[in-house]
Amino acid sequence: MTWPDFLLIGTPKGGTTALHSALVGHPQLHLSAIKEPKFFLCDGTRPTRSKHAGPGDAHSAREWVWREPEYRRLFADAPRDALAGESTPFYLYDREAQQRIASTIPGARLIAVIRDPVDRAYSNWTHLWSDGLEPIADFNQALAQEDARVAAGYAPFWHYARVGRYGEQLSSLFELFPREQVLVLRYRELAEEPDRSIATVCDFLGVERHPAAKSKPDNVHPYVTPSARQRALSSVIRAGAGLGAYAPPQIWRSVETPLRAALHSGGGRRPQLTVDQRREALTRFVDDIGLLEEVLGRSFDDWRSDAGRGEFSQRWRG
C-alpha cells in the first residue's frame, strides 16, 4: 500500500469539487474513491465529539478515514505508472494537518484553490443554512458568532472567516514545504479558464495535459428562504443530527436525505450580498489579503471590491 503523491488541500467552497472531477478522468492520475478522506485532520485516533460540537458535526466525523491502513488502501489500486491523490479542502486551513503531511509525505505536491474570502464565507454559510444546520438567517450575524463557535468546538466548516485567511495559512505551509511543491490557483481562473487551469495542474504534477470536463457537477445548494416551513424542517434536521451522532452514518443519511430534499424543494438562487453586507464582512479579511499579496507576490486587490463574483454555475466556461 502506498501514500498519495499529491493532495488538493483547499479551500472549502473554493472549486475543489470541480477540480477533483476534472482530474478523475485523467489516465495518469488515480484519485481516491472517497473524495474527502480527511485522514491528515486526525491524530491517529477516532475524531472526538469535543471537536465536533456543531449541528451535524459528530455524525459527519464518523465518516472520516482516520486509520492509516484504511487510508492507504484508498490508493492500493493505483496503476504502477499513475500518481495517486486525494482532495480534502481543510488541509490548508488546519496547521496540524499541514505538519502531519510534512512528516508523513514530505515530497507530496500540494494544490490549493483560493477564492475571494467574502464570497467563500457566504457560500459556506449558504450551504449550512440551506441544509438546515445553520440556525442564524443573517450572514453577518453568523460571522459574529464565529469566535464563540470555535471556542465551543464547532468543526472547521463553521469557521466561515478563519478558513478564508489564506495569507496566514500559506505562510505556515511555506515553512514546511518548498514553494516548488505548492501550486496556488485562483477560483476565478478555474471557473473562467478551466482548460488553462487544468493544463497548469497537469504541468505541475508532471503528467500529460488533459482537457477539462465540459460540464461540472456543481456543489452549490439552492438557497432556502426563511419561512415557518423552513424553520420547522430545519429544527427537525438539527435535532436529528444530534441523535444521528450515536447511529451509524448510513442510518442517519437515510433519514436526513428526504428531510433535506424537502427543505431544498422550491429553493432558488441565493441573493447577492448588499454593498453594506459585503463591506462589513470584508473587515475580517483586509489585513490577511495584504499578507497574502506579500506571501505570493501577486495582487488580490479585486478582493477588496464591494462586488462579489458569484458561483461556478454562473461562470463556468467549459
Steps between C-alpha positions, in 0.01 A plus 500: 500500500619848419459859607359765264733691271290815501223664700234759422518686829256789471285684528143394597244657262794596282467276196667183624198291398533625142875447495470152650238408240723621217802306625309175557483448124875537447658166400824573688332591828323290763269692733366331813146366471418688820540860392574648845660235724616769750774265623754771581243686709526209745777418747471125457199470726127516436373861474348608831166672553670778697645631174180446303238677708308678223174370353580203279871497589514180701327271252705650216823432690404133530554473123860621516775256401721520809672160498825488303445157337153603384635827362786338312264243350332789317805511273575127480337464158693784341676384180875471539570799275218722635521770765267449796318786665204612708304818571440621854452877483553556874869403497608853408309647794609249764856567620530159664392335175774691318754368750376141470524516122852640521604223740336216308535590131752788486540462125128533421382763256227723640231687308293778655215688335427826681187709460393853586465452878168683530347302213641180648363571847159594361486181293602300808228662712243441222595132485437445871194725508337325207575159652309601812806495727574873530233658724598865437323647198733801463849443357681772695327405823624146446852635444474683831443165676818343363726557802243346733446207267870429465537514879208257534667248268311547174671325208698701240212524250341746746811719505368726225759778538801308627497257207538796262818641655730351238793730571542350845444147371749521215759669722480195724507258207812656347684444826446127447517456121715656228300725272567284197285228661199729540268623225256779586212562258227760515137393495424750226774350281357152541146623434573724202793318337464134599707355216793728576470430873492122451802528270682689776416224747617230258829681441546539875444126555718404204230318303365552151255783452139390509195708399267620774160341526237678292251496782536528873310325780426820686522491878275804549195451718172675416431793730216435743293808585422546871144391575296308755544184291874555476530553875300186577698276264832647610417442865425135427824463302709654779333285765547191286864587440557496874344156533674385183835540671423175683383303196696354208549771233303309237195489727504872564557572131193295411293718735668828416483477121120526458484777762766698319331439164176636645684805631668561164181464297399837367840645580662744261812702439640664809463880522807713438658666799425870519791744487463565873491128582809435293689794650420379851624149424809629319636660817584149618735438207668826395816446705538142381451598135801727543699215652395268216630750245834508681521121524414431135628820338168539316223757518165407649365853495177385334414327828478842662210586267140555608383255229490122527567268209242222532523123483647250254154434358487861383857522369621158377636536146552132424 
